[in-house]
Coordinates of C-alpha atoms in Angstrom, one line a residue:
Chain A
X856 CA 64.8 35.5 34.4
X857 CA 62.2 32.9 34.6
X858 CA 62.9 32.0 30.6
X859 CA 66.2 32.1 31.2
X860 CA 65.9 28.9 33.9
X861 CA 63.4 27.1 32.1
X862 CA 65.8 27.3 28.6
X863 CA 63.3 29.1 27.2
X864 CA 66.2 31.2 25.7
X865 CA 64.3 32.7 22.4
X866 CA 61.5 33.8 24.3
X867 CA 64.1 35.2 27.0
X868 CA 65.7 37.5 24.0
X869 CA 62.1 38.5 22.7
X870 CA 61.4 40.0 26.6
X871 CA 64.9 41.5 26.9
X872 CA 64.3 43.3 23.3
X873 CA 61.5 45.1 24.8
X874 CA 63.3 46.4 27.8
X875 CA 65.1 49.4 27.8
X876 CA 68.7 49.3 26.3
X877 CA 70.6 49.3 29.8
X878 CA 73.6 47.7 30.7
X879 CA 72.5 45.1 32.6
X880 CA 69.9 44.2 29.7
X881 CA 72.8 44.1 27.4
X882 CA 74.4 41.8 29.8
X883 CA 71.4 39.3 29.5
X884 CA 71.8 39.6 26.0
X885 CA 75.2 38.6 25.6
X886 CA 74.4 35.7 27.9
X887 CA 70.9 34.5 26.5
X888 CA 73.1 34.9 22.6
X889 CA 75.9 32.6 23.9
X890 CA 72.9 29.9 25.2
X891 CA 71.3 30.1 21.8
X892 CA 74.8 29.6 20.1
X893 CA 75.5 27.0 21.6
X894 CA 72.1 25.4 20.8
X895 CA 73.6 25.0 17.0
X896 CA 72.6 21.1 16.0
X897 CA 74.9 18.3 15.9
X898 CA 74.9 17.0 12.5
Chain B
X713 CA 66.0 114.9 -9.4
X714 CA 65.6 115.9 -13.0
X715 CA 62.9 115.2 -15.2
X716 CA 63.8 112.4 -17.5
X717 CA 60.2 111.2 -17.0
X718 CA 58.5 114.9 -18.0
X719 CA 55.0 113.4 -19.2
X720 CA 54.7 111.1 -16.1
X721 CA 56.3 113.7 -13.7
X722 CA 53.5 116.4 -14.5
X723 CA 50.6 113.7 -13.9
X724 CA 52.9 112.5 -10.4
X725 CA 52.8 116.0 -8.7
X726 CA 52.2 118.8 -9.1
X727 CA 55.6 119.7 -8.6
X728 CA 56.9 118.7 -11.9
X729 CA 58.9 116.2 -10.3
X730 CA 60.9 114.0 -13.0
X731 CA 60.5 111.1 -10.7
X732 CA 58.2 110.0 -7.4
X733 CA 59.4 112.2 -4.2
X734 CA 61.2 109.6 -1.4
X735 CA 57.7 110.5 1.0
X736 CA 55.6 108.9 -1.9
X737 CA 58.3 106.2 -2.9
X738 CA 58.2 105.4 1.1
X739 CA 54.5 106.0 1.5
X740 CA 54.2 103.4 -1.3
X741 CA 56.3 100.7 0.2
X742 CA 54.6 100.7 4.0
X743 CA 51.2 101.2 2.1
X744 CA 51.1 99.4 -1.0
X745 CA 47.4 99.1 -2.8
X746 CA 46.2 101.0 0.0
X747 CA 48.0 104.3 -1.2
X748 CA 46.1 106.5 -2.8
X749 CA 47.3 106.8 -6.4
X750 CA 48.9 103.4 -6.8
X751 CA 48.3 102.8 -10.5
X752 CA 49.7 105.2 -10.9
X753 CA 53.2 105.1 -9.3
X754 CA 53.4 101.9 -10.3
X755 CA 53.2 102.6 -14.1
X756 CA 56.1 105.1 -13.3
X757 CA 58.1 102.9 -11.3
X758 CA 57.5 100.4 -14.3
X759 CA 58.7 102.3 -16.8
X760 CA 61.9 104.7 -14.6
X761 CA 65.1 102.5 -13.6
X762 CA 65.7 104.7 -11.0
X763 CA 62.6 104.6 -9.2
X764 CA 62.2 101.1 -9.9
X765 CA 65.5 100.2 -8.0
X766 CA 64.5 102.7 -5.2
X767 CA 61.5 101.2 -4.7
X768 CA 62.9 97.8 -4.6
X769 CA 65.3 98.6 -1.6
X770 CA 62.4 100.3 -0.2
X771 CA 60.5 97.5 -0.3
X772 CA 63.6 95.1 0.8
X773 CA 63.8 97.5 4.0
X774 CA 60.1 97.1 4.8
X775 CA 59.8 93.6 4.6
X776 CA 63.2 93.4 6.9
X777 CA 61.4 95.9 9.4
X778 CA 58.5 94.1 9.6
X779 CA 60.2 90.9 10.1
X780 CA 62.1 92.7 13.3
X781 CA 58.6 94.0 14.4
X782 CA 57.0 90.5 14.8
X783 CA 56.8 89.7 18.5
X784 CA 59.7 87.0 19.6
X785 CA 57.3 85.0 21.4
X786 CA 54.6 83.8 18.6
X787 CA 57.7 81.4 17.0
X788 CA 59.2 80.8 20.4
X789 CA 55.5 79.3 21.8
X790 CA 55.7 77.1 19.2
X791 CA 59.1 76.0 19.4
X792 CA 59.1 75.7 23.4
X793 CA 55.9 74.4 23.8
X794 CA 56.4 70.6 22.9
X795 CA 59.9 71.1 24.2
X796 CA 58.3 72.1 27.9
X797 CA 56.0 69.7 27.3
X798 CA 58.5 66.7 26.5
X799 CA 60.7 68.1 30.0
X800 CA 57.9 68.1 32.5
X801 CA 56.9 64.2 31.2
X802 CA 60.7 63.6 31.6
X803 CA 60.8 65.1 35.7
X804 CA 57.4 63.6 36.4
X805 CA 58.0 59.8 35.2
X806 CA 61.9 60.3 36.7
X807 CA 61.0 61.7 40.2
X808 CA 58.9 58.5 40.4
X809 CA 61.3 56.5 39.1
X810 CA 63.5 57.7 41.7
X811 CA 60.9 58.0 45.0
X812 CA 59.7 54.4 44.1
X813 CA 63.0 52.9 44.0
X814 CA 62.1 51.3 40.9
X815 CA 60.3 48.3 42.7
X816 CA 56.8 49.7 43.1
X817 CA 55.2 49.7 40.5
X818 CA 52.5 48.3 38.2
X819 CA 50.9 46.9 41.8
X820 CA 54.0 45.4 42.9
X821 CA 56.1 46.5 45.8
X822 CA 58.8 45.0 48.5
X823 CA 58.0 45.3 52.3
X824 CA 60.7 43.6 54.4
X825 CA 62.6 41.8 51.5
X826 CA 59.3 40.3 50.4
X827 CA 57.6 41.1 47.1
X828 CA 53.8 41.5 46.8
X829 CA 51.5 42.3 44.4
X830 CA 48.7 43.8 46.1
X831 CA 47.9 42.4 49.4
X832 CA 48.9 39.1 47.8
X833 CA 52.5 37.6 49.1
X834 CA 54.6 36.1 45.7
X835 CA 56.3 32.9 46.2
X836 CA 59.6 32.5 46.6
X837 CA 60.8 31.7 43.3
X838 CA 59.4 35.4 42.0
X839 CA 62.1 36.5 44.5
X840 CA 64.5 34.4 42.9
X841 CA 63.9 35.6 39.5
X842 CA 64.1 39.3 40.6
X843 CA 67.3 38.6 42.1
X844 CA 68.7 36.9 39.6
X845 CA 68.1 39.5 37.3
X846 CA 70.6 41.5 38.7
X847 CA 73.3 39.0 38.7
X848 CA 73.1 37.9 34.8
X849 CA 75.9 34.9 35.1
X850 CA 78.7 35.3 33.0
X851 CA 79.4 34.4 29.2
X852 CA 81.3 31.4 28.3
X853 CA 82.3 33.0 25.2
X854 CA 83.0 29.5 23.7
X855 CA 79.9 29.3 21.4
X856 CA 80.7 26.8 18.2
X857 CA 80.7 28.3 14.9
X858 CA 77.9 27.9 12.4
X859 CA 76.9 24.7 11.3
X860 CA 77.3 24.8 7.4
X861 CA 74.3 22.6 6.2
X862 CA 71.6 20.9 8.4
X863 CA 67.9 20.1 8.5
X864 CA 67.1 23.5 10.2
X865 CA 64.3 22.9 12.7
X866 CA 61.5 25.7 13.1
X867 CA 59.1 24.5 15.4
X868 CA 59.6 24.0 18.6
X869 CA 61.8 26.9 18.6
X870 CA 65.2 25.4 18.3
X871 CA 66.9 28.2 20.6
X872 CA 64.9 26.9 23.5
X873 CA 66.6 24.2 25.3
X874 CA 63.1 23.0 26.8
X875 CA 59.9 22.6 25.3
X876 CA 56.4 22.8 27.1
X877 CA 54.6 20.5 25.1
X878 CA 54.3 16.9 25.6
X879 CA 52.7 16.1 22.5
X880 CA 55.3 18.2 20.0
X881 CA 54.7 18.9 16.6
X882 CA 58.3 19.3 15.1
X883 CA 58.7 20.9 11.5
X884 CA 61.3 21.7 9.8
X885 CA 62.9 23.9 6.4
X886 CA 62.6 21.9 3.6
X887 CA 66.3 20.8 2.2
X888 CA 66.6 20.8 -1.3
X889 CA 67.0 17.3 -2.9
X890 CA 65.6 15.5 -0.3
X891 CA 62.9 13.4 -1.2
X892 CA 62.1 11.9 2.0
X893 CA 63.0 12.1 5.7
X894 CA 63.4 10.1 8.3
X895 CA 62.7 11.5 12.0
X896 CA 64.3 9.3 15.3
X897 CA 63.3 10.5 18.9
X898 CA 65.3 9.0 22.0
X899 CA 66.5 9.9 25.2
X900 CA 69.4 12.0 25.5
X901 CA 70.6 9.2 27.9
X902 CA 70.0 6.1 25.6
X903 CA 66.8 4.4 24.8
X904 CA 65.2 2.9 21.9
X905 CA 64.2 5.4 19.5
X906 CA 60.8 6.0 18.8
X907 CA 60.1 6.9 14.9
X908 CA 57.4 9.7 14.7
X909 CA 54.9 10.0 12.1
X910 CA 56.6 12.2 8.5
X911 CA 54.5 14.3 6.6
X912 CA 56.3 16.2 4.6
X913 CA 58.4 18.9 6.6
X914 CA 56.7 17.7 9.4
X915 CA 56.6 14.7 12.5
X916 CA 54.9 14.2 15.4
X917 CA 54.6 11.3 17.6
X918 CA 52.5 7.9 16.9
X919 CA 49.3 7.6 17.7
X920 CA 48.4 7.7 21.9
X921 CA 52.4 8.2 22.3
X922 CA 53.5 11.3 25.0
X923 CA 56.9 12.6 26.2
X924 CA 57.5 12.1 29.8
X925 CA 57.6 15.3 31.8
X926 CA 61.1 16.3 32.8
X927 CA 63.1 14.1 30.3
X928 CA 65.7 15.4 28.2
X929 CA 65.6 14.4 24.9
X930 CA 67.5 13.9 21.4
X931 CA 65.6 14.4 18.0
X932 CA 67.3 13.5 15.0
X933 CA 66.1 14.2 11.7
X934 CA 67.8 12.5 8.1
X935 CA 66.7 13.9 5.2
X936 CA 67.4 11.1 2.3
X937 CA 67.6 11.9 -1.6
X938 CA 66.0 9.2 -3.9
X939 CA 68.5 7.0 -3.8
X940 CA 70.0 7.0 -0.3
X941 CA 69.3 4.7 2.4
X942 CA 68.3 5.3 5.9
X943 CA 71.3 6.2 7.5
X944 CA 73.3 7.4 4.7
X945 CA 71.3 10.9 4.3
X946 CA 71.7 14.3 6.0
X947 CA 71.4 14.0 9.5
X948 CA 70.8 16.6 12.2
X949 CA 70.5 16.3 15.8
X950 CA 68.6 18.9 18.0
X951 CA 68.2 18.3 22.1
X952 CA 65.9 19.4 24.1
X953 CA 64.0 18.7 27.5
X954 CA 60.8 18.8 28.3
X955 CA 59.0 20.9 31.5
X956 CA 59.0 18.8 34.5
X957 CA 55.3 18.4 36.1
X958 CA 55.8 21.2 38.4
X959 CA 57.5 23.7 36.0
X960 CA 55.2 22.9 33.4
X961 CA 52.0 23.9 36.1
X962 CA 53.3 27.0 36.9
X963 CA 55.1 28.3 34.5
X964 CA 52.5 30.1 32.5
X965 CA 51.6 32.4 36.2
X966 CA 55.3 32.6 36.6
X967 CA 55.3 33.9 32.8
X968 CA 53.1 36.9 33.8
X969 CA 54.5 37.7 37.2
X970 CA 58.2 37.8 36.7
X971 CA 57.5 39.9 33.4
X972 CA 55.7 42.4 35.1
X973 CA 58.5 42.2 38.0
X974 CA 61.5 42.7 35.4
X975 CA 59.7 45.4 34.0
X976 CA 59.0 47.2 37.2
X977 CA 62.4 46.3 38.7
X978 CA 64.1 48.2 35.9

């Protein structure tokens, strides 16, 4: 997961949604989500 | 049967048959227009109950044994066909699946732990990335909650931790009252902050200014109503890094391969 080392984490969800629903997809998923969450802004 | 038709039963047969014999009530059902006589009948059968009922079952029965004498397999080619169709794709594209392992295909395959495309060797981070793949690391499950209100950056993608331009254009949703904004870039580990250029919902650097490669830095953005002063407005604070020199060169090949690697490894 190339995206997923370089903190490219939105374009890492865009490639996982066009895999095939599998568990270890949905594992990446969970993961790449918890990245992007915790990307919310400081205000 | 009695003749409660007499006038039509003497022009039916010659038999003075009240009503139409079960040969010619028959006859008429599995013949139709073709019978010889049909007009005729069927001005009878309009006008006699009893015939008119007979002739309905009749026709009931006919249309049931027809139904039973259509062959099986003219609905069951059309049914099956897709469905055998839809199977052999399924065993063909599975079977290879399965012979290939998974890892050769689209041009790619692994000889001795090493992946190539072609006759061409892949470097080793393509190896990485494949392998790492299979080990996803684990969630933290400690993401913060949603930040209530904030100047919502759109561009660069705010989900991305690192950007891969060195001359970003930032922009931004528009927050309702503000009639100005104020945009601060430093790095995340302390520096003077730079002000970018605001137009509009939009900032980008000063003239002949560039981020450094590999840097991480901190963007914040203060959206100011008429009469607040800098400082005193909404502020937001996005970090990000940017691509070091040697990420940056590579990772548009690395973009390509490893896609085509996930997609074959799967």
């Amino acid at each position: 997961m190339i995206f997923y080392q370089l903190g490219f984490y939105a374009d890492a969800l865009e490639t996982l949604n066009a895999l095939p629903d599998e568990p270890i997809v949905q594992q990446w998923h969970t993961v790449v989500q918890e990245q992007i969450q915790q990307r919310q802004p400081r205000l | 049967m009695k003749a409660a038709c007499p006038e039509m039963a003497r022009s039916l047969n010659h038999d003075n048959q009240a009503h139409l014999s079960a040969e010619q009530l028959v006859e008429l059902a599995e013949r139709g227009r073709r019978r010889q006589r049909y007009e005729e009948y069927i001005d009878h059968i309009v006008e006699c109950p009893l015939c008119r009922e007979t002739y309905r079952q009749l026709l009931e029965a006919e249309s049931a044994a027809r139904a039973a004498r259509t062959p099986e397999w003219v609905p069951a080619l059309w049914v099956w066909l897709p469905a055998a169709a839809a199977a052999m794709l399924i065993l063909f594209f599975g079977a290879r699946a399965l012979l290939s392992g998974g890892v050769e295909t689209a041009g790619l395959r692994q000889h001795d732990g090493v992946w190539y495309e072609g006759a061409t060797r892949l470097p080793e981070w393509a190896f990485a990335a494949a392998a790492q793949f299979e080990r996803p690391p684990a969630p933290t499950r400690d993401a913060p909650s949603e930040t209530p209100r904030a100047v919502r950056l759109i561009r660069p993608n705010p989900a991305n931790a690192a950007i891969e331009s060195r001359i970003p254009d930032f922009q931004w949703e528009p927050v309702p009252d503000a009639a100005r904004y104020r945009v601060r870039l430093e790095r995340a580990e302390g520096s003077r902050a730079l002000n970018l250029k605001v137009d509009g919902e939009r900032a980008t650097l000063p003239e002949g200014e560039r981020l450094e490669a590999g840097v991480s830095y901190r963007l914040t953005i203060e959206a100011l109503a008429a009469d607040e002063l800098a400082g005193d407005g909404l502020k937001t604070v996005y970090e990000f890094r940017t691509l070091s020199s040697e990420e940056s060169s590579s990772s548009a090949g690395r973009v390509r391969i490893v896609s085509r690697l996930l997609v074959s490894a799967l």
